[in-house]
PDB file of C-alpha atoms in Angstrom:
ATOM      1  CA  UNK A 228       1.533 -22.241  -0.611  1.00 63.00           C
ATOM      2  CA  UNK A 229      -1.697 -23.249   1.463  1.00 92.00           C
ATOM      3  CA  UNK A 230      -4.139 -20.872   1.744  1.00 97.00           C
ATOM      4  CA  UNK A 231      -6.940 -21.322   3.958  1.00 98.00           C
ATOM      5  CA  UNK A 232     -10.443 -19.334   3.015  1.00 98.00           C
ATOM      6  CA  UNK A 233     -11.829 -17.150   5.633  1.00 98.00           C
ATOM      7  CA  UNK A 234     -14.713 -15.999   4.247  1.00 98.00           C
ATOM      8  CA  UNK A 235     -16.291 -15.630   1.133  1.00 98.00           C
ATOM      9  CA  UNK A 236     -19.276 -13.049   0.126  1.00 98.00           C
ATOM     10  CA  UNK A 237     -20.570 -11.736  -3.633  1.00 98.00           C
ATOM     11  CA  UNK A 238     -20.111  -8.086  -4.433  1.00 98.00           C
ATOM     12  CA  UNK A 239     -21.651  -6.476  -7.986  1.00 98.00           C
ATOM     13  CA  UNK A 240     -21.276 -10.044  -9.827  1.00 98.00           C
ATOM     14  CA  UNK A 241     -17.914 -10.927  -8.383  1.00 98.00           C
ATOM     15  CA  UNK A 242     -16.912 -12.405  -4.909  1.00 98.00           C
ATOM     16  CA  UNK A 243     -15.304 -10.544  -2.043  1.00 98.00           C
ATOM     17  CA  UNK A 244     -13.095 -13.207  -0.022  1.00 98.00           C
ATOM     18  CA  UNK A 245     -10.566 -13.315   2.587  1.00 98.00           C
ATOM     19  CA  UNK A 246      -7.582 -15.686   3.092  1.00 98.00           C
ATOM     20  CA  UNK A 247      -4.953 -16.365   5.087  1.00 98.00           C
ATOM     21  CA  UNK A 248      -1.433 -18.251   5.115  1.00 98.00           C
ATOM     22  CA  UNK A 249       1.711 -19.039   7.165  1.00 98.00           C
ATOM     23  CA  UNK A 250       3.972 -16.229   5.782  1.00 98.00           C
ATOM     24  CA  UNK A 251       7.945 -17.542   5.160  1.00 97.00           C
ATOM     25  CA  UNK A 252       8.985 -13.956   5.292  1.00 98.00           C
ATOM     26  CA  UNK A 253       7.067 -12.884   8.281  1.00 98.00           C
ATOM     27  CA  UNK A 254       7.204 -15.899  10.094  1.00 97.00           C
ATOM     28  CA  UNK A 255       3.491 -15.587  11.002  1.00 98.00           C
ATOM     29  CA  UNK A 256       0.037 -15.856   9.963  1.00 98.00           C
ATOM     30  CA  UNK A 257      -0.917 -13.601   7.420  1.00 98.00           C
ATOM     31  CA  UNK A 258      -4.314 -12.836   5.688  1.00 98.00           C
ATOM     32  CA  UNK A 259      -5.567 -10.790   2.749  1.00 98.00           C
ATOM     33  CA  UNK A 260      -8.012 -10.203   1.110  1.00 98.00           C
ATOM     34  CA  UNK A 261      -9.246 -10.167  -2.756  1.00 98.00           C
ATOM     35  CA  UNK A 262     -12.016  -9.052  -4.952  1.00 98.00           C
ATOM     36  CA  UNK A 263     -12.733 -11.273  -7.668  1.00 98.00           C
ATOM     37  CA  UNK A 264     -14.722  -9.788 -10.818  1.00 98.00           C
ATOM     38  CA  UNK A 265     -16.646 -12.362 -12.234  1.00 98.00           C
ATOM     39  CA  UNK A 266     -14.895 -12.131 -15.563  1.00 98.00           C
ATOM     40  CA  UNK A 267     -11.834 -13.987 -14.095  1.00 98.00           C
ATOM     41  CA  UNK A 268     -13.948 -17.217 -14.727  1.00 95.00           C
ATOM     42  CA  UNK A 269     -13.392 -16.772 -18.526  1.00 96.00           C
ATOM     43  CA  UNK A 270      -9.930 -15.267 -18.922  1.00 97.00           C
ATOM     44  CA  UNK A 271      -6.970 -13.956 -16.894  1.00 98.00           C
ATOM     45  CA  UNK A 272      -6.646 -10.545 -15.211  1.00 98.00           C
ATOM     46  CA  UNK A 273      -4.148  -7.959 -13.885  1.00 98.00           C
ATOM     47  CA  UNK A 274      -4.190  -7.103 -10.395  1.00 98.00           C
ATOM     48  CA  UNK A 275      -4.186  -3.915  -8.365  1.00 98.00           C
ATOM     49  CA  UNK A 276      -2.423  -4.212  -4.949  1.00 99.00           C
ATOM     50  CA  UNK A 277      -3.774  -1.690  -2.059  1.00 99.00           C
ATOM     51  CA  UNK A 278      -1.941  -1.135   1.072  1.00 98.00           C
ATOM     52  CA  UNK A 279      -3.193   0.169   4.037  1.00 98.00           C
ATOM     53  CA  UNK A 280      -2.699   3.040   6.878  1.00 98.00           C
ATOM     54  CA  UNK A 281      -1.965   3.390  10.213  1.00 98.00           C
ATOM     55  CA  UNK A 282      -4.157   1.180  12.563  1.00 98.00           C
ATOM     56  CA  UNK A 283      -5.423  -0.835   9.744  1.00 98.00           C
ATOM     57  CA  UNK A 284      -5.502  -4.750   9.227  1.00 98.00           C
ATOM     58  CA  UNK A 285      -7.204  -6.134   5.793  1.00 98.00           C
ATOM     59  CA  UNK A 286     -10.705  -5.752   6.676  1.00 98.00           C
ATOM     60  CA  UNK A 287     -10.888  -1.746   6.423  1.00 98.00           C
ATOM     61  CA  UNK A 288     -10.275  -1.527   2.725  1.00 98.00           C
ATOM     62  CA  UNK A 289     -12.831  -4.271   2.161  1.00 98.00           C
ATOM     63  CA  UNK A 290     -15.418  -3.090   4.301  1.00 98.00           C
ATOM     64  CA  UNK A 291     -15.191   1.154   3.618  1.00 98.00           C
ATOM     65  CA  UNK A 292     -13.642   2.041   0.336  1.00 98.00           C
ATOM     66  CA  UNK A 293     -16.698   0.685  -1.906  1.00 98.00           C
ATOM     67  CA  UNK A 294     -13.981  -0.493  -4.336  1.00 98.00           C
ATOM     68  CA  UNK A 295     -15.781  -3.650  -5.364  1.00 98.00           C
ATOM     69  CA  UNK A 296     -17.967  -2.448  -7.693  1.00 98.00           C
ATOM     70  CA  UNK A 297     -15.093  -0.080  -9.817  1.00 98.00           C
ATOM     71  CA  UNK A 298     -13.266  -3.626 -10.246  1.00 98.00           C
ATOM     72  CA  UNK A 299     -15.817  -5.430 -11.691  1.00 98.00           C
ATOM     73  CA  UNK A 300     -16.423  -2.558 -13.540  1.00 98.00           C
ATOM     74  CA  UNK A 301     -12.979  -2.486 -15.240  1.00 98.00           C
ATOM     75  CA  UNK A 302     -12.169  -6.154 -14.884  1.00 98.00           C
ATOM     76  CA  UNK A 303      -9.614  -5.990 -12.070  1.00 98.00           C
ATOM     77  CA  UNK A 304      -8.690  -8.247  -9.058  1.00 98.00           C
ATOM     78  CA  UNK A 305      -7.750  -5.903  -5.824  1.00 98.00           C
ATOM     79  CA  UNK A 306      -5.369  -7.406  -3.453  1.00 98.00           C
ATOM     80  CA  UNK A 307      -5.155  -6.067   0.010  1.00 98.00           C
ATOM     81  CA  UNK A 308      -2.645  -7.638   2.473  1.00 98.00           C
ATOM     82  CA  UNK A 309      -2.681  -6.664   6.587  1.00 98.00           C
ATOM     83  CA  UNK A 310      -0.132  -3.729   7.686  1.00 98.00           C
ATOM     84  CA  UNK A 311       2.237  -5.808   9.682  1.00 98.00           C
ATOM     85  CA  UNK A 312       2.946  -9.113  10.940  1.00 98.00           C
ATOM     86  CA  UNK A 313       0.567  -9.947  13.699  1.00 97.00           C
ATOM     87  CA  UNK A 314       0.366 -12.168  16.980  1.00 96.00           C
ATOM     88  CA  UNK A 315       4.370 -12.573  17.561  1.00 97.00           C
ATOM     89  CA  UNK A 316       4.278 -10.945  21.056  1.00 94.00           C
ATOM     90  CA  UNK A 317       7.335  -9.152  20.611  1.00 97.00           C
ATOM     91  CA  UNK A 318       8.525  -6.941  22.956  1.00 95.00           C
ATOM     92  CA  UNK A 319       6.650  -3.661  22.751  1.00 94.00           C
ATOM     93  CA  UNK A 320       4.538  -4.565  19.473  1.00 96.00           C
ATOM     94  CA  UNK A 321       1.554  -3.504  20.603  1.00 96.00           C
ATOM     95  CA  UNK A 322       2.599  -0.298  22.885  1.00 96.00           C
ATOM     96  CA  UNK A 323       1.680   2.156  20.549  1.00 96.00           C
ATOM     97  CA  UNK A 324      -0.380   2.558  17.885  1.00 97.00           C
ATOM     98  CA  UNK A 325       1.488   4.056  15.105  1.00 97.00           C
ATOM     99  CA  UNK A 326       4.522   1.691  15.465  1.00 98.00           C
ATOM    100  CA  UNK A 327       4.239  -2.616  15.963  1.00 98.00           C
ATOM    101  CA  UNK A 328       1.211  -4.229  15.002  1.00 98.00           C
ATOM    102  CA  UNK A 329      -0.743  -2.578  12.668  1.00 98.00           C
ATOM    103  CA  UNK A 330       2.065  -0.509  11.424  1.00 98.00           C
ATOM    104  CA  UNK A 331       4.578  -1.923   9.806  1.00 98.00           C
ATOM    105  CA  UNK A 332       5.257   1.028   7.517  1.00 98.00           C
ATOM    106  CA  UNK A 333       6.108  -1.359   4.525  1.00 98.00           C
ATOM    107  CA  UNK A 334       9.898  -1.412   5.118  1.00 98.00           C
ATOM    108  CA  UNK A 335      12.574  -4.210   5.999  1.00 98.00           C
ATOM    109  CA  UNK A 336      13.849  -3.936   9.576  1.00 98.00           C
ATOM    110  CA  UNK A 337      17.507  -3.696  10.291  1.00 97.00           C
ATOM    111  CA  UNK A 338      16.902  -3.897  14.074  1.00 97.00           C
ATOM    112  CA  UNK A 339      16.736  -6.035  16.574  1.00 97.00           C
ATOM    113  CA  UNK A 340      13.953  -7.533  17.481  1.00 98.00           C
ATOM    114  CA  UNK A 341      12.232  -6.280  14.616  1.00 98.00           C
ATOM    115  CA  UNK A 342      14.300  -7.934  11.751  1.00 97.00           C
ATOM    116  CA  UNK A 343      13.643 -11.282  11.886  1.00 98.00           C
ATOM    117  CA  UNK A 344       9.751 -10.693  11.090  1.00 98.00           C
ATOM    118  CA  UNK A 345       9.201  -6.905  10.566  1.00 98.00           C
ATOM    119  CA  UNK A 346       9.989  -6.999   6.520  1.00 98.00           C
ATOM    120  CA  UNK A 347       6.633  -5.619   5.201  1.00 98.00           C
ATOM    121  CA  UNK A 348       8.677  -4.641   2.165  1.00 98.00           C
ATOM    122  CA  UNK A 349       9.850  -7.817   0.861  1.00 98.00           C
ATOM    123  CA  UNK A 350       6.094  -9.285   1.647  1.00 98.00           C
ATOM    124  CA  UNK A 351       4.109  -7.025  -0.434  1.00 98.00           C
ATOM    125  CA  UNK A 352       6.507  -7.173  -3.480  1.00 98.00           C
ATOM    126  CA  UNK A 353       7.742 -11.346  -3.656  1.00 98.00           C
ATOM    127  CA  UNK A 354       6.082 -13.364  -1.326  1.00 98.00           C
ATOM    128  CA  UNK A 355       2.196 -11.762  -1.741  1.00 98.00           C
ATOM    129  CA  UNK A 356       3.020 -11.423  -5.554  1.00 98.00           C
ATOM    130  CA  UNK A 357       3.972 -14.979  -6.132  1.00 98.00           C
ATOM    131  CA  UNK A 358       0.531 -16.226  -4.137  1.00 98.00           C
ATOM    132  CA  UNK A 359      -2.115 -14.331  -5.704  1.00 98.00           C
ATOM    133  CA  UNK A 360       0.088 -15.178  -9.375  1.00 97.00           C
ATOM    134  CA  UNK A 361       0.112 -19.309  -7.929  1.00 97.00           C
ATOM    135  CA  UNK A 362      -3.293 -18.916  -6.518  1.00 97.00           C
ATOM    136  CA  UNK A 363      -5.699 -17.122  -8.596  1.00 98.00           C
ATOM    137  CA  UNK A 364      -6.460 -16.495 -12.184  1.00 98.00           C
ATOM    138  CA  UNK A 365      -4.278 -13.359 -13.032  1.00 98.00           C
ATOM    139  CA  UNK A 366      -1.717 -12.042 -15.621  1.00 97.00           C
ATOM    140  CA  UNK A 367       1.456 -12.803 -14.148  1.00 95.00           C
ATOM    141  CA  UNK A 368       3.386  -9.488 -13.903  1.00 95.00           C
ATOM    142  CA  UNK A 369       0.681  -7.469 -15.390  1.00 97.00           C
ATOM    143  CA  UNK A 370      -0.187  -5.359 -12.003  1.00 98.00           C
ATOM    144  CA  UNK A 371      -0.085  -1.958 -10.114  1.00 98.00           C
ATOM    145  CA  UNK A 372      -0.293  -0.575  -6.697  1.00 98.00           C
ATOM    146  CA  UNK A 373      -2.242   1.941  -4.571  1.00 98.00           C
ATOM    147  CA  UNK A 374      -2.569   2.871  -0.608  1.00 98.00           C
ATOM    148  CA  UNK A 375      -3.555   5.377   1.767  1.00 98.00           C
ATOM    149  CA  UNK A 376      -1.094   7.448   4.280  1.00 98.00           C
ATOM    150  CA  UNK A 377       1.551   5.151   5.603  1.00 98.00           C
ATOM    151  CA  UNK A 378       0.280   2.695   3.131  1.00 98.00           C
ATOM    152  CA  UNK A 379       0.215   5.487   0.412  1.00 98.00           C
ATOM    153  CA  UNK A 380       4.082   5.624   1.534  1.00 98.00           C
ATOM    154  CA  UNK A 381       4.017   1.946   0.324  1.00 98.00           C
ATOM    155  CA  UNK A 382       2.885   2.087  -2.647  1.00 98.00           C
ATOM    156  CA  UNK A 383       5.283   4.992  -3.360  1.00 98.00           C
ATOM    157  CA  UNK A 384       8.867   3.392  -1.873  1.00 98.00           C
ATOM    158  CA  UNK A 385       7.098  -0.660  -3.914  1.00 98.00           C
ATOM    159  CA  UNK A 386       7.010   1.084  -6.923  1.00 98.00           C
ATOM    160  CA  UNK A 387      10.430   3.231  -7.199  1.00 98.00           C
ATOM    161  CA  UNK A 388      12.369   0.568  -5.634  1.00 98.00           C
ATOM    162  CA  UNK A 389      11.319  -1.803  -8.179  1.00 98.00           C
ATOM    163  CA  UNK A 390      11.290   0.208 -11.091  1.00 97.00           C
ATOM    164  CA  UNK A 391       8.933  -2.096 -13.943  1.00 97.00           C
ATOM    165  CA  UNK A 392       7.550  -4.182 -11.581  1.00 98.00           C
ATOM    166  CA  UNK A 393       4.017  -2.097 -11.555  1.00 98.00           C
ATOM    167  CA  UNK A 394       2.661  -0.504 -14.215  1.00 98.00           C
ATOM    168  CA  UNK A 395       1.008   2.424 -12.118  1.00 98.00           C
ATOM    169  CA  UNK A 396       1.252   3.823  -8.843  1.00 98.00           C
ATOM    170  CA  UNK A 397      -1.102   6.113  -6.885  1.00 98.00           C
ATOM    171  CA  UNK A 398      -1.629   6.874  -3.207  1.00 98.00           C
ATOM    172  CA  UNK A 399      -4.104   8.861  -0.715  1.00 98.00           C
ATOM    173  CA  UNK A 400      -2.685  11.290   1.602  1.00 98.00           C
ATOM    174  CA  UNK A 401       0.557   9.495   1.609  1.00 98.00           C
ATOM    175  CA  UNK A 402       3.213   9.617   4.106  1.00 98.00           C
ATOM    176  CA  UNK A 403       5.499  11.020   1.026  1.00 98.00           C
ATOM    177  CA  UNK A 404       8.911  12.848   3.345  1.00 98.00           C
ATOM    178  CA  UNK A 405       8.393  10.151   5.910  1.00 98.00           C
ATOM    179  CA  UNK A 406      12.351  11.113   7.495  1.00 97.00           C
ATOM    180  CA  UNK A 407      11.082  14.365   7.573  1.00 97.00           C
ATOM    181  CA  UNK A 408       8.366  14.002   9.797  1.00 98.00           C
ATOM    182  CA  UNK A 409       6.875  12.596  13.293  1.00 98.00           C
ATOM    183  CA  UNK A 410       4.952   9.050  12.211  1.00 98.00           C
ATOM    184  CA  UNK A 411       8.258   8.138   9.462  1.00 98.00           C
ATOM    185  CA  UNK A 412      11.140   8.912  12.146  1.00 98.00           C
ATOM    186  CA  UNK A 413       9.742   7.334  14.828  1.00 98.00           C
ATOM    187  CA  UNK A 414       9.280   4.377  12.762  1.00 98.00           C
ATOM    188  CA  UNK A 415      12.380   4.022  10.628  1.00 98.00           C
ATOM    189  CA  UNK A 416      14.591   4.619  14.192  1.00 97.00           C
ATOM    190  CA  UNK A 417      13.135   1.852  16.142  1.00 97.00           C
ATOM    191  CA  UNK A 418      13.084  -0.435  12.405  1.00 98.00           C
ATOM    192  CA  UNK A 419      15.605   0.587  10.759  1.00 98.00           C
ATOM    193  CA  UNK A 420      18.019   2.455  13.497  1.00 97.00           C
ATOM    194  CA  UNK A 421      19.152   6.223  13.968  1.00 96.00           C
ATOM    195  CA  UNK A 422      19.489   8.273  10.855  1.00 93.00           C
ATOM    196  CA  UNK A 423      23.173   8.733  11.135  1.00 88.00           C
ATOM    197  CA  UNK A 424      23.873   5.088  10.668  1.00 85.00           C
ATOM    198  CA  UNK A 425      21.440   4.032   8.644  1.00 88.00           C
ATOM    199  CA  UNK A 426      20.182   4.753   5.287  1.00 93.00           C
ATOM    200  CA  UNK A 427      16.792   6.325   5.590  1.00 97.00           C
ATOM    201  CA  UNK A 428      16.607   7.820   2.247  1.00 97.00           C
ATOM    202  CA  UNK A 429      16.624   4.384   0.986  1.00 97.00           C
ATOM    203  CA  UNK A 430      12.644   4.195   1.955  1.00 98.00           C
ATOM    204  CA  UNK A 431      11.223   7.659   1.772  1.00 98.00           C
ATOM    205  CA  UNK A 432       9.464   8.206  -1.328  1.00 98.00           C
ATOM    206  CA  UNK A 433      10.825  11.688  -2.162  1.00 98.00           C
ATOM    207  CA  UNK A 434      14.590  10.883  -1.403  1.00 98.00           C
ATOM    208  CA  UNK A 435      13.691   7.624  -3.955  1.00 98.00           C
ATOM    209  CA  UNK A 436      12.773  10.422  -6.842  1.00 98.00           C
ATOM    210  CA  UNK A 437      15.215  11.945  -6.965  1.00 97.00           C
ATOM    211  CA  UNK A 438      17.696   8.618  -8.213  1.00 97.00           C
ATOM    212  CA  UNK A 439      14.680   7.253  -9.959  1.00 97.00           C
ATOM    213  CA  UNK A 440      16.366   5.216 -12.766  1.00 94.00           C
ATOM    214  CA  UNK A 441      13.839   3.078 -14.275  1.00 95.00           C
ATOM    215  CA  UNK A 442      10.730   2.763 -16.838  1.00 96.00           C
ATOM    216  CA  UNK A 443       8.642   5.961 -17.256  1.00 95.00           C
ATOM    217  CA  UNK A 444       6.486   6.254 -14.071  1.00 97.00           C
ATOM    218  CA  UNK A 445       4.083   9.076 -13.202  1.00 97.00           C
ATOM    219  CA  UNK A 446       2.970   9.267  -9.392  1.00 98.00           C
ATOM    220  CA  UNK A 447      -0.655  10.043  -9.066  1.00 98.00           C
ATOM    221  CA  UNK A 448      -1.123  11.713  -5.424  1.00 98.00           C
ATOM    222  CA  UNK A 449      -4.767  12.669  -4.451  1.00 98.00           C
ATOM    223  CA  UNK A 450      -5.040  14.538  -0.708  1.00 98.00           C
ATOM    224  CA  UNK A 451      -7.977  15.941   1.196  1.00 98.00           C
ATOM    225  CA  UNK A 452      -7.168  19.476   1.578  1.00 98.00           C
ATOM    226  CA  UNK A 453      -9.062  19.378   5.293  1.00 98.00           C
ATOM    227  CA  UNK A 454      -7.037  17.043   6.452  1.00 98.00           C
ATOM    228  CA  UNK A 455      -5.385  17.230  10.116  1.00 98.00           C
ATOM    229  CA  UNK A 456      -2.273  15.571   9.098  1.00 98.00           C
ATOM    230  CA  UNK A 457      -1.851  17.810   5.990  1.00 98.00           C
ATOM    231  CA  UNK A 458      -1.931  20.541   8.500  1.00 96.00           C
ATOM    232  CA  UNK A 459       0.395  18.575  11.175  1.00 97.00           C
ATOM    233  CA  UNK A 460       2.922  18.180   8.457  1.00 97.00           C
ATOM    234  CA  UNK A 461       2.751  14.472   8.578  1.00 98.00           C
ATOM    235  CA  UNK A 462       2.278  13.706   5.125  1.00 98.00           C
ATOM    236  CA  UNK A 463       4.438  16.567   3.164  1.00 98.00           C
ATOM    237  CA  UNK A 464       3.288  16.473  -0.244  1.00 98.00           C
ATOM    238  CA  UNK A 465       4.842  19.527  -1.594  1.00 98.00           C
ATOM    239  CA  UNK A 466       7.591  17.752  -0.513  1.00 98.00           C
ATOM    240  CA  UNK A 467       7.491  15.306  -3.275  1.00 98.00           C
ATOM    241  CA  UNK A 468       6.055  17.930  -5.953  1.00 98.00           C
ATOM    242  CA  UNK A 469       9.410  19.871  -5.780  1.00 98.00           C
ATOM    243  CA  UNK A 470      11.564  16.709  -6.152  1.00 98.00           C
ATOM    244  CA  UNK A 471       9.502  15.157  -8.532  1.00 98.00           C
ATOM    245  CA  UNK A 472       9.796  18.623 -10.613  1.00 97.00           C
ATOM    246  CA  UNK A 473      13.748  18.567  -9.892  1.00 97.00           C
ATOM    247  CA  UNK A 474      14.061  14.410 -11.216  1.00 97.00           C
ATOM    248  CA  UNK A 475      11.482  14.900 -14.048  1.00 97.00           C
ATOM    249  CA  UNK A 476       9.436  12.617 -13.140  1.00 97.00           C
ATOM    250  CA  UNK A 477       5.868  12.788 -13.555  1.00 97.00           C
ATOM    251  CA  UNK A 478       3.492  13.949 -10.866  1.00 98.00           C
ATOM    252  CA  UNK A 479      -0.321  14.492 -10.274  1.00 98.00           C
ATOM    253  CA  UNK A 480      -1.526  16.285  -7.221  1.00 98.00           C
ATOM    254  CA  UNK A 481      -5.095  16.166  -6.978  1.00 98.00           C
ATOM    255  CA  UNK A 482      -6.163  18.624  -3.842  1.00 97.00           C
ATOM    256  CA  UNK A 483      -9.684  17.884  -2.725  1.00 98.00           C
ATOM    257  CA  UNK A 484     -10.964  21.057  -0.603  1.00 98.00           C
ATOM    258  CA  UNK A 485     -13.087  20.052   2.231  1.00 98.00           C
ATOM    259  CA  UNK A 486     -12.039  16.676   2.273  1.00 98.00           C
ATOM    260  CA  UNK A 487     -10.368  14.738   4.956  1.00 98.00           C
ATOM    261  CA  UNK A 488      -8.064  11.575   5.835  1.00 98.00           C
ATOM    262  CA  UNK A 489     -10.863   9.229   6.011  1.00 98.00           C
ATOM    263  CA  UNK A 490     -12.650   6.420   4.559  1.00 98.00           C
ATOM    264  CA  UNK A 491     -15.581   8.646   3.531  1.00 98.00           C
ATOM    265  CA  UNK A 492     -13.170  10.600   1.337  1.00 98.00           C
ATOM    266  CA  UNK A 493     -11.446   7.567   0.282  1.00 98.00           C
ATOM    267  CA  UNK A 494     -14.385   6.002  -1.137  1.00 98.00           C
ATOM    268  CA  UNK A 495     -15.522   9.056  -2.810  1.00 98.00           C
ATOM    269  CA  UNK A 496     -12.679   8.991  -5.518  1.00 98.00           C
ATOM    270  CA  UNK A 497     -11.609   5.136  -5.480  1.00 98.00           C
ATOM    271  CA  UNK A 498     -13.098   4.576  -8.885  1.00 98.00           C
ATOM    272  CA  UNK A 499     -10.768   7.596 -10.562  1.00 98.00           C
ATOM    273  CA  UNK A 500      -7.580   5.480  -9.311  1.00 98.00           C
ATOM    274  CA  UNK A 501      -8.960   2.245 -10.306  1.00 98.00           C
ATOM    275  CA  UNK A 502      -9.952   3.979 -13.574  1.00 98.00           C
ATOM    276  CA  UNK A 503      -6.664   5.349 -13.663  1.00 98.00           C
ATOM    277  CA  UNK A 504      -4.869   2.049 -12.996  1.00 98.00           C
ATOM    278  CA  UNK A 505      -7.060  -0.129 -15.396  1.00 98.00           C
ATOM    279  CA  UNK A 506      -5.844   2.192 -18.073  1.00 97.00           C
ATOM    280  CA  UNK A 507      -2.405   1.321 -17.621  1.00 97.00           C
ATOM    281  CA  UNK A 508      -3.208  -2.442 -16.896  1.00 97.00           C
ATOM    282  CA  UNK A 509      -5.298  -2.635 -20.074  1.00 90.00           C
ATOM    283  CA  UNK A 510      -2.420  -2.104 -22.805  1.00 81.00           C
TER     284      UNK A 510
END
């Protein structure tokens, strides 16, 4: 697949770059980016994929969460892919912010117009997967996967839908009940159709759990304890804790008082998931 270079900048030894591609699956132009340790010149490395929130494209993670120098500390590559196909012009994409372009909530549409290009899902775990393992200097099927809130919701459904594909999974402030609240309805009715006909639970993280059937995998949640969304019920954590407890399958809840749903929080505890990540990526 060609992949066209976008930019290119060094970051703590390694190189920060961004590329983009004509997506088969999404039937657009896609970009990413990738943070390249300089160790990759002498061997292979696993990967860590991040997806993104709300709003977001590819440059946010790159520019705010400071991740750069934890991967060249631990000898990582981070991959981080837009939130949703981009520049289709289809019918009400960009009418609201929290459904469209820029959030594609990392499923595969069922509806109209939405199927034909709105398959986030299938993206981030074949088509992105087989570029950066064609492309770039990596162990082949030697990675994990992270995000934040409706990317944190991701990461989540990526990882229990394809149980052994990652060897870790964490999220901030994820969307974790997402038919049980406001952002996750509203998206899965106008992608996926209403509830009643269509399967909901198949793509909502704590439903997922609870049928989990698959390699040992312990979700590591971390969430700002000042955060608006917490308090909105958008993201529904305890949610997940009680079906996690009911499945047996492993949970960490890390509650950080005072701390919100931003970047400034993100950044101040990237390194402990990329720490916690490289420590399943290293055996």
């Amino acid at each position: 697949m060609a992949l066209v270079e976008i930019s290119k900048y060094k970051s703590f030894g390694g190189f920060q770059k961004v590329f983009s591609h004509k997506s088969k699956i999404l039937g657009c132009e896609m970009k990413f980016g990738i943070y390249l340790p300089s160790q990759i010149e002498d061997k292979k490395l696993p990967v860590i994929y991040w997806l993104s929130g709300l709003t977001c494209s590819e440059a946010n993670f790159i520019e705010k969460s400071g991740a750069q120098r934890y991967a060249q500390e631990y000898g990582v590559v981070i991959v981080n892919p837009d939130t949703s196909p981009r520049g289709l012009n289809i019918s009400g994409d960009k009418d609201n912010w929290d459904f469209g372009e820029g959030a594609g909530f990392y499923v595969d549409a069922t509806e109209e117009p939405w199927k034909k290009n709105y398959n986030m899902f299938s993206y981030v775990t074949k088509e992105l997967i087989e570029i950066i393992s064609t492309n770039f200097n990596v162990i082949e099927g030697t990675q994990s996967i992270m995000g934040h809130s409706m990317g944190g919701h991701g990461a989540l459904i990526c990882a229990l839908k394809n149980p052994g594909l990652y060897q870790s999974v964490s999220a901030f402030a994820p969307i974790c009940n997402p038919s049980k609240c406001a952002w996750g309805r509203k998206a899965f009715e106008g992608y996926l159709g209403p509830q009643e006909t269509s399967n909901w639970s198949d793509w909502d993280a704590t439903e997922l759990v609870k049928v989990y059937n698959g390699p040992p995998l312990c979700l590591f949640i971390d969430q700002g304890a000042a955060d608006k969304f917490l308090q909105e019920e958008q993201l529904l954590p305890n949610n997940l804790v009680e079906a996690c407890k009911i499945a047996k399958v492993p949970i960490i809840l890390n509650k950080r008082e005072g701390y919100d749903h931003s970047y400034f929080y993100i950044s101040s505890f990237i390194g402990e998931h990329i720490k916690h990540h490289s420590g399943y990526l290293q055996k």
